[in-house]
Amino acid sequence: MPVELLISRPATGKTKRCIQKVQSVLSLFPLSTVWVVVPDRLQAAGFRRRLAESGGALGVRVGTFGDLYRSILEQARKQI
């Protein structure tokens, strides 16, 4: 799946669009794992809350760049 960046001013619908995109991708590829990367833990918690309020989605990992980095390193170690 390609990387998509949503960049805009505050309160322009980025989170809503991202949730719609995540749910759309997972409806087409239900066994996929989708990463949503946000700047900090507070925003990660907020995104998870809004995702749950919109019906949720299995297979979504919400975290910071550090979380993504650690996950990549863990996966690389399993390959060795």
PDB file of N, CA and C in Angstrom:
ATOM      1  N   MET A   1       0.849  -1.170   0.000  1.00  0.00           N
ATOM      2  CA  MET A   1       0.000   0.000   0.000  1.00  0.00           C
ATOM      3  C   MET A   1       0.888   1.225   0.000  1.00  0.00           C
ATOM      4  N   PRO A   2       0.575   2.206  -0.800  1.00  0.00           N
ATOM      5  CA  PRO A   2       1.405   3.409  -0.849  1.00  0.00           C
ATOM      6  C   PRO A   2       1.246   4.265   0.406  1.00  0.00           C
ATOM      7  N   VAL A   3       2.239   5.094   0.623  1.00  0.00           N
ATOM      8  CA  VAL A   3       2.202   6.049   1.737  1.00  0.00           C
ATOM      9  C   VAL A   3       1.420   7.266   1.277  1.00  0.00           C
ATOM     10  N   GLU A   4       0.572   7.767   2.141  1.00  0.00           N
ATOM     11  CA  GLU A   4      -0.196   8.971   1.833  1.00  0.00           C
ATOM     12  C   GLU A   4      -0.032   9.952   2.979  1.00  0.00           C
ATOM     13  N   LEU A   5       0.371  11.167   2.670  1.00  0.00           N
ATOM     14  CA  LEU A   5       0.517  12.220   3.681  1.00  0.00           C
ATOM     15  C   LEU A   5      -0.657  13.179   3.577  1.00  0.00           C
ATOM     16  N   LEU A   6      -1.251  13.486   4.711  1.00  0.00           N
ATOM     17  CA  LEU A   6      -2.309  14.491   4.766  1.00  0.00           C
ATOM     18  C   LEU A   6      -1.765  15.689   5.532  1.00  0.00           C
ATOM     19  N   ILE A   7      -1.575  16.774   4.832  1.00  0.00           N
ATOM     20  CA  ILE A   7      -0.992  17.972   5.438  1.00  0.00           C
ATOM     21  C   ILE A   7      -1.926  19.147   5.154  1.00  0.00           C
ATOM     22  N   SER A   8      -2.333  19.829   6.209  1.00  0.00           N
ATOM     23  CA  SER A   8      -3.208  20.981   6.056  1.00  0.00           C
ATOM     24  C   SER A   8      -3.273  21.739   7.374  1.00  0.00           C
ATOM     25  N   ARG A   9      -3.964  22.850   7.340  1.00  0.00           N
ATOM     26  CA  ARG A   9      -4.153  23.654   8.549  1.00  0.00           C
ATOM     27  C   ARG A   9      -5.052  22.916   9.543  1.00  0.00           C
ATOM     28  N   PRO A  10      -5.055  23.355  10.795  1.00  0.00           N
ATOM     29  CA  PRO A  10      -5.943  22.741  11.787  1.00  0.00           C
ATOM     30  C   PRO A  10      -7.413  22.873  11.389  1.00  0.00           C
ATOM     31  N   ALA A  11      -8.183  21.883  11.805  1.00  0.00           N
ATOM     32  CA  ALA A  11      -9.643  21.883  11.638  1.00  0.00           C
ATOM     33  C   ALA A  11     -10.087  21.905  10.179  1.00  0.00           C
ATOM     34  N   THR A  12      -9.357  21.197   9.312  1.00  0.00           N
ATOM     35  CA  THR A  12      -9.742  21.144   7.901  1.00  0.00           C
ATOM     36  C   THR A  12     -10.205  19.753   7.483  1.00  0.00           C
ATOM     37  N   GLY A  13     -10.325  18.820   8.428  1.00  0.00           N
ATOM     38  CA  GLY A  13     -10.859  17.507   8.122  1.00  0.00           C
ATOM     39  C   GLY A  13      -9.841  16.411   7.880  1.00  0.00           C
ATOM     40  N   LYS A  14      -8.578  16.634   8.287  1.00  0.00           N
ATOM     41  CA  LYS A  14      -7.533  15.622   8.068  1.00  0.00           C
ATOM     42  C   LYS A  14      -7.846  14.314   8.783  1.00  0.00           C
ATOM     43  N   THR A  15      -8.240  14.391  10.030  1.00  0.00           N
ATOM     44  CA  THR A  15      -8.510  13.172  10.798  1.00  0.00           C
ATOM     45  C   THR A  15      -9.695  12.425  10.211  1.00  0.00           C
ATOM     46  N   LYS A  16     -10.749  13.139   9.884  1.00  0.00           N
ATOM     47  CA  LYS A  16     -11.927  12.503   9.291  1.00  0.00           C
ATOM     48  C   LYS A  16     -11.560  11.819   7.982  1.00  0.00           C
ATOM     49  N   ARG A  17     -10.808  12.489   7.150  1.00  0.00           N
ATOM     50  CA  ARG A  17     -10.380  11.918   5.859  1.00  0.00           C
ATOM     51  C   ARG A  17      -9.517  10.683   6.080  1.00  0.00           C
ATOM     52  N   CYS A  18      -8.623  10.746   7.039  1.00  0.00           N
ATOM     53  CA  CYS A  18      -7.746   9.620   7.334  1.00  0.00           C
ATOM     54  C   CYS A  18      -8.559   8.416   7.814  1.00  0.00           C
ATOM     55  N   ILE A  19      -9.516   8.640   8.673  1.00  0.00           N
ATOM     56  CA  ILE A  19     -10.365   7.549   9.167  1.00  0.00           C
ATOM     57  C   ILE A  19     -11.148   6.931   8.011  1.00  0.00           C
ATOM     58  N   GLN A  20     -11.687   7.763   7.130  1.00  0.00           N
ATOM     59  CA  GLN A  20     -12.406   7.253   5.971  1.00  0.00           C
ATOM     60  C   GLN A  20     -11.491   6.416   5.079  1.00  0.00           C
ATOM     61  N   LYS A  21     -10.281   6.895   4.861  1.00  0.00           N
ATOM     62  CA  LYS A  21      -9.319   6.177   4.028  1.00  0.00           C
ATOM     63  C   LYS A  21      -8.946   4.832   4.650  1.00  0.00           C
ATOM     64  N   VAL A  22      -8.682   4.821   5.942  1.00  0.00           N
ATOM     65  CA  VAL A  22      -8.329   3.588   6.654  1.00  0.00           C
ATOM     66  C   VAL A  22      -9.464   2.579   6.526  1.00  0.00           C
ATOM     67  N   GLN A  23     -10.686   3.007   6.789  1.00  0.00           N
ATOM     68  CA  GLN A  23     -11.817   2.092   6.713  1.00  0.00           C
ATOM     69  C   GLN A  23     -12.057   1.611   5.287  1.00  0.00           C
ATOM     70  N   SER A  24     -11.806   2.461   4.315  1.00  0.00           N
ATOM     71  CA  SER A  24     -11.943   2.077   2.916  1.00  0.00           C
ATOM     72  C   SER A  24     -10.919   1.011   2.525  1.00  0.00           C
ATOM     73  N   VAL A  25      -9.668   1.230   2.901  1.00  0.00           N
ATOM     74  CA  VAL A  25      -8.615   0.261   2.595  1.00  0.00           C
ATOM     75  C   VAL A  25      -8.910  -1.076   3.261  1.00  0.00           C
ATOM     76  N   LEU A  26      -9.325  -1.041   4.510  1.00  0.00           N
ATOM     77  CA  LEU A  26      -9.598  -2.280   5.225  1.00  0.00           C
ATOM     78  C   LEU A  26     -10.844  -2.997   4.712  1.00  0.00           C
ATOM     79  N   SER A  27     -11.755  -2.264   4.095  1.00  0.00           N
ATOM     80  CA  SER A  27     -12.915  -2.943   3.502  1.00  0.00           C
ATOM     81  C   SER A  27     -12.489  -3.705   2.242  1.00  0.00           C
ATOM     82  N   LEU A  28     -11.485  -3.199   1.531  1.00  0.00           N
ATOM     83  CA  LEU A  28     -10.967  -3.876   0.338  1.00  0.00           C
ATOM     84  C   LEU A  28      -9.975  -4.979   0.688  1.00  0.00           C
ATOM     85  N   PHE A  29      -9.166  -4.747   1.718  1.00  0.00           N
ATOM     86  CA  PHE A  29      -8.112  -5.674   2.138  1.00  0.00           C
ATOM     87  C   PHE A  29      -8.243  -5.920   3.642  1.00  0.00           C
ATOM     88  N   PRO A  30      -9.213  -6.730   4.050  1.00  0.00           N
ATOM     89  CA  PRO A  30      -9.513  -6.864   5.478  1.00  0.00           C
ATOM     90  C   PRO A  30      -8.403  -7.460   6.336  1.00  0.00           C
ATOM     91  N   LEU A  31      -7.450  -8.148   5.745  1.00  0.00           N
ATOM     92  CA  LEU A  31      -6.372  -8.735   6.538  1.00  0.00           C
ATOM     93  C   LEU A  31      -5.130  -7.846   6.596  1.00  0.00           C
ATOM     94  N   SER A  32      -5.229  -6.656   6.050  1.00  0.00           N
ATOM     95  CA  SER A  32      -4.102  -5.725   6.042  1.00  0.00           C
ATOM     96  C   SER A  32      -3.863  -5.123   7.418  1.00  0.00           C
ATOM     97  N   THR A  33      -2.639  -4.662   7.612  1.00  0.00           N
ATOM     98  CA  THR A  33      -2.320  -3.846   8.774  1.00  0.00           C
ATOM     99  C   THR A  33      -2.043  -2.442   8.259  1.00  0.00           C
ATOM    100  N   VAL A  34      -2.750  -1.477   8.785  1.00  0.00           N
ATOM    101  CA  VAL A  34      -2.595  -0.085   8.363  1.00  0.00           C
ATOM    102  C   VAL A  34      -1.970   0.696   9.511  1.00  0.00           C
ATOM    103  N   TRP A  35      -0.914   1.424   9.212  1.00  0.00           N
ATOM    104  CA  TRP A  35      -0.263   2.294  10.199  1.00  0.00           C
ATOM    105  C   TRP A  35      -0.771   3.714  10.007  1.00  0.00           C
ATOM    106  N   VAL A  36      -1.130   4.351  11.107  1.00  0.00           N
ATOM    107  CA  VAL A  36      -1.426   5.784  11.130  1.00  0.00           C
ATOM    108  C   VAL A  36      -0.389   6.395  12.059  1.00  0.00           C
ATOM    109  N   VAL A  37       0.440   7.281  11.508  1.00  0.00           N
ATOM    110  CA  VAL A  37       1.533   7.882  12.278  1.00  0.00           C
ATOM    111  C   VAL A  37       1.173   9.328  12.591  1.00  0.00           C
ATOM    112  N   VAL A  38       1.195   9.651  13.879  1.00  0.00           N
ATOM    113  CA  VAL A  38       0.890  10.999  14.355  1.00  0.00           C
ATOM    114  C   VAL A  38       2.076  11.513  15.178  1.00  0.00           C
ATOM    115  N   PRO A  39       2.145  12.814  15.414  1.00  0.00           N
ATOM    116  CA  PRO A  39       3.318  13.383  16.080  1.00  0.00           C
ATOM    117  C   PRO A  39       3.565  12.948  17.522  1.00  0.00           C
ATOM    118  N   ASP A  40       2.501  12.701  18.304  1.00  0.00           N
ATOM    119  CA  ASP A  40       2.746  12.394  19.717  1.00  0.00           C
ATOM    120  C   ASP A  40       1.659  11.470  20.273  1.00  0.00           C
ATOM    121  N   ARG A  41       1.873  11.009  21.491  1.00  0.00           N
ATOM    122  CA  ARG A  41       0.957  10.048  22.130  1.00  0.00           C
ATOM    123  C   ARG A  41      -0.439  10.629  22.358  1.00  0.00           C
ATOM    124  N   LEU A  42      -0.509  11.915  22.660  1.00  0.00           N
ATOM    125  CA  LEU A  42      -1.806  12.554  22.876  1.00  0.00           C
ATOM    126  C   LEU A  42      -2.643  12.499  21.597  1.00  0.00           C
ATOM    127  N   GLN A  43      -2.023  12.807  20.468  1.00  0.00           N
ATOM    128  CA  GLN A  43      -2.748  12.748  19.202  1.00  0.00           C
ATOM    129  C   GLN A  43      -3.085  11.306  18.822  1.00  0.00           C
ATOM    130  N   ALA A  44      -2.231  10.358  19.188  1.00  0.00           N
ATOM    131  CA  ALA A  44      -2.518   8.941  18.931  1.00  0.00           C
ATOM    132  C   ALA A  44      -3.773   8.524  19.699  1.00  0.00           C
ATOM    133  N   ALA A  45      -3.866   8.921  20.951  1.00  0.00           N
ATOM    134  CA  ALA A  45      -5.042   8.594  21.755  1.00  0.00           C
ATOM    135  C   ALA A  45      -6.299   9.237  21.165  1.00  0.00           C
ATOM    136  N   GLY A  46      -6.178  10.470  20.732  1.00  0.00           N
ATOM    137  CA  GLY A  46      -7.308  11.158  20.118  1.00  0.00           C
ATOM    138  C   GLY A  46      -7.753  10.502  18.829  1.00  0.00           C
ATOM    139  N   PHE A  47      -6.790  10.066  18.030  1.00  0.00           N
ATOM    140  CA  PHE A  47      -7.132   9.394  16.780  1.00  0.00           C
ATOM    141  C   PHE A  47      -7.831   8.065  17.074  1.00  0.00           C
ATOM    142  N   ARG A  48      -7.304   7.299  18.016  1.00  0.00           N
ATOM    143  CA  ARG A  48      -7.928   6.017  18.373  1.00  0.00           C
ATOM    144  C   ARG A  48      -9.375   6.223  18.848  1.00  0.00           C
ATOM    145  N   ARG A  49      -9.585   7.272  19.654  1.00  0.00           N
ATOM    146  CA  ARG A  49     -10.928   7.567  20.149  1.00  0.00           C
ATOM    147  C   ARG A  49     -11.869   7.872  18.983  1.00  0.00           C
ATOM    148  N   ARG A  50     -11.427   8.731  18.065  1.00  0.00           N
ATOM    149  CA  ARG A  50     -12.282   9.099  16.927  1.00  0.00           C
ATOM    150  C   ARG A  50     -12.516   7.912  15.997  1.00  0.00           C
ATOM    151  N   LEU A  51     -11.508   7.058  15.849  1.00  0.00           N
ATOM    152  CA  LEU A  51     -11.669   5.853  15.030  1.00  0.00           C
ATOM    153  C   LEU A  51     -12.728   4.947  15.656  1.00  0.00           C
ATOM    154  N   ALA A  52     -12.664   4.768  16.968  1.00  0.00           N
ATOM    155  CA  ALA A  52     -13.646   3.945  17.673  1.00  0.00           C
ATOM    156  C   ALA A  52     -15.055   4.534  17.539  1.00  0.00           C
ATOM    157  N   GLU A  53     -15.167   5.848  17.665  1.00  0.00           N
ATOM    158  CA  GLU A  53     -16.468   6.511  17.545  1.00  0.00           C
ATOM    159  C   GLU A  53     -17.064   6.355  16.156  1.00  0.00           C
ATOM    160  N   SER A  54     -16.211   6.202  15.145  1.00  0.00           N
ATOM    161  CA  SER A  54     -16.706   6.076  13.775  1.00  0.00           C
ATOM    162  C   SER A  54     -16.976   4.626  13.386  1.00  0.00           C
ATOM    163  N   GLY A  55     -16.883   3.725  14.332  1.00  0.00           N
ATOM    164  CA  GLY A  55     -17.159   2.328  14.051  1.00  0.00           C
ATOM    165  C   GLY A  55     -15.951   1.432  14.197  1.00  0.00           C
ATOM    166  N   GLY A  56     -14.794   2.046  14.382  1.00  0.00           N
ATOM    167  CA  GLY A  56     -13.571   1.280  14.606  1.00  0.00           C
ATOM    168  C   GLY A  56     -13.045   0.608  13.357  1.00  0.00           C
ATOM    169  N   ALA A  57     -11.951  -0.102  13.535  1.00  0.00           N
ATOM    170  CA  ALA A  57     -11.339  -0.839  12.433  1.00  0.00           C
ATOM    171  C   ALA A  57     -10.288  -1.771  13.007  1.00  0.00           C
ATOM    172  N   LEU A  58     -10.381  -3.039  12.666  1.00  0.00           N
ATOM    173  CA  LEU A  58      -9.374  -3.996  13.081  1.00  0.00           C
ATOM    174  C   LEU A  58      -8.172  -3.879  12.156  1.00  0.00           C
ATOM    175  N   GLY A  59      -6.990  -4.082  12.689  1.00  0.00           N
ATOM    176  CA  GLY A  59      -5.791  -4.045  11.864  1.00  0.00           C
ATOM    177  C   GLY A  59      -5.172  -2.667  11.735  1.00  0.00           C
ATOM    178  N   VAL A  60      -5.602  -1.725  12.556  1.00  0.00           N
ATOM    179  CA  VAL A  60      -5.042  -0.371  12.504  1.00  0.00           C
ATOM    180  C   VAL A  60      -4.073  -0.196  13.663  1.00  0.00           C
ATOM    181  N   ARG A  61      -2.878   0.248  13.345  1.00  0.00           N
ATOM    182  CA  ARG A  61      -1.884   0.561  14.371  1.00  0.00           C
ATOM    183  C   ARG A  61      -1.678   2.070  14.354  1.00  0.00           C
ATOM    184  N   VAL A  62      -1.939   2.690  15.464  1.00  0.00           N
ATOM    185  CA  VAL A  62      -1.797   4.136  15.595  1.00  0.00           C
ATOM    186  C   VAL A  62      -0.639   4.399  16.535  1.00  0.00           C
ATOM    187  N   GLY A  63       0.321   5.192  16.100  1.00  0.00           N
ATOM    188  CA  GLY A  63       1.461   5.490  16.949  1.00  0.00           C
ATOM    189  C   GLY A  63       2.283   6.639  16.410  1.00  0.00           C
ATOM    190  N   THR A  64       3.407   6.836  17.050  1.00  0.00           N
ATOM    191  CA  THR A  64       4.327   7.909  16.666  1.00  0.00           C
ATOM    192  C   THR A  64       5.373   7.356  15.690  1.00  0.00           C
ATOM    193  N   PHE A  65       6.222   8.241  15.181  1.00  0.00           N
ATOM    194  CA  PHE A  65       7.304   7.793  14.317  1.00  0.00           C
ATOM    195  C   PHE A  65       8.211   6.818  15.059  1.00  0.00           C
ATOM    196  N   GLY A  66       8.418   7.056  16.347  1.00  0.00           N
ATOM    197  CA  GLY A  66       9.235   6.148  17.160  1.00  0.00           C
ATOM    198  C   GLY A  66       8.630   4.759  17.232  1.00  0.00           C
ATOM    199  N   ASP A  67       7.306   4.677  17.350  1.00  0.00           N
ATOM    200  CA  ASP A  67       6.624   3.383  17.380  1.00  0.00           C
ATOM    201  C   ASP A  67       6.806   2.645  16.057  1.00  0.00           C
ATOM    202  N   LEU A  68       6.658   3.375  14.965  1.00  0.00           N
ATOM    203  CA  LEU A  68       6.840   2.776  13.641  1.00  0.00           C
ATOM    204  C   LEU A  68       8.267   2.282  13.469  1.00  0.00           C
ATOM    205  N   TYR A  69       9.212   3.086  13.879  1.00  0.00           N
ATOM    206  CA  TYR A  69      10.638   2.739  13.797  1.00  0.00           C
ATOM    207  C   TYR A  69      10.927   1.451  14.578  1.00  0.00           C
ATOM    208  N   ARG A  70      10.421   1.382  15.816  1.00  0.00           N
ATOM    209  CA  ARG A  70      10.631   0.184  16.635  1.00  0.00           C
ATOM    210  C   ARG A  70      10.000  -1.045  15.996  1.00  0.00           C
ATOM    211  N   SER A  71       8.823  -0.878  15.416  1.00  0.00           N
ATOM    212  CA  SER A  71       8.153  -1.996  14.765  1.00  0.00           C
ATOM    213  C   SER A  71       8.960  -2.500  13.566  1.00  0.00           C
ATOM    214  N   ILE A  72       9.508  -1.585  12.807  1.00  0.00           N
ATOM    215  CA  ILE A  72      10.341  -1.976  11.655  1.00  0.00           C
ATOM    216  C   ILE A  72      11.568  -2.738  12.118  1.00  0.00           C
ATOM    217  N   LEU A  73      12.218  -2.259  13.180  1.00  0.00           N
ATOM    218  CA  LEU A  73      13.397  -2.955  13.695  1.00  0.00           C
ATOM    219  C   LEU A  73      13.035  -4.340  14.220  1.00  0.00           C
ATOM    220  N   GLU A  74      11.907  -4.466  14.902  1.00  0.00           N
ATOM    221  CA  GLU A  74      11.471  -5.775  15.399  1.00  0.00           C
ATOM    222  C   GLU A  74      11.229  -6.746  14.246  1.00  0.00           C
ATOM    223  N   GLN A  75      10.592  -6.270  13.194  1.00  0.00           N
ATOM    224  CA  GLN A  75      10.334  -7.113  12.023  1.00  0.00           C
ATOM    225  C   GLN A  75      11.649  -7.525  11.357  1.00  0.00           C
ATOM    226  N   ALA A  76      12.610  -6.599  11.315  1.00  0.00           N
ATOM    227  CA  ALA A  76      13.913  -6.911  10.704  1.00  0.00           C
ATOM    228  C   ALA A  76      14.646  -7.979  11.504  1.00  0.00           C
ATOM    229  N   ARG A  77      14.563  -7.912  12.833  1.00  0.00           N
ATOM    230  CA  ARG A  77      15.201  -8.911  13.673  1.00  0.00           C
ATOM    231  C   ARG A  77      14.607 -10.296  13.455  1.00  0.00           C
ATOM    232  N   LYS A  78      13.303 -10.361  13.204  1.00  0.00           N
ATOM    233  CA  LYS A  78      12.654 -11.651  12.960  1.00  0.00           C
ATOM    234  C   LYS A  78      13.110 -12.270  11.632  1.00  0.00           C
ATOM    235  N   GLN A  79      13.572 -11.436  10.715  1.00  0.00           N
ATOM    236  CA  GLN A  79      14.024 -11.914   9.414  1.00  0.00           C
ATOM    237  C   GLN A  79      15.409 -12.524   9.463  1.00  0.00           C
ATOM    238  N   ILE A  80      16.161 -12.187  10.513  1.00  0.00           N
ATOM    239  CA  ILE A  80      17.550 -12.654  10.620  1.00  0.00           C
ATOM    240  C   ILE A  80      17.611 -14.075  11.112  1.00  0.00           C
TER     241      ILE A  80
END
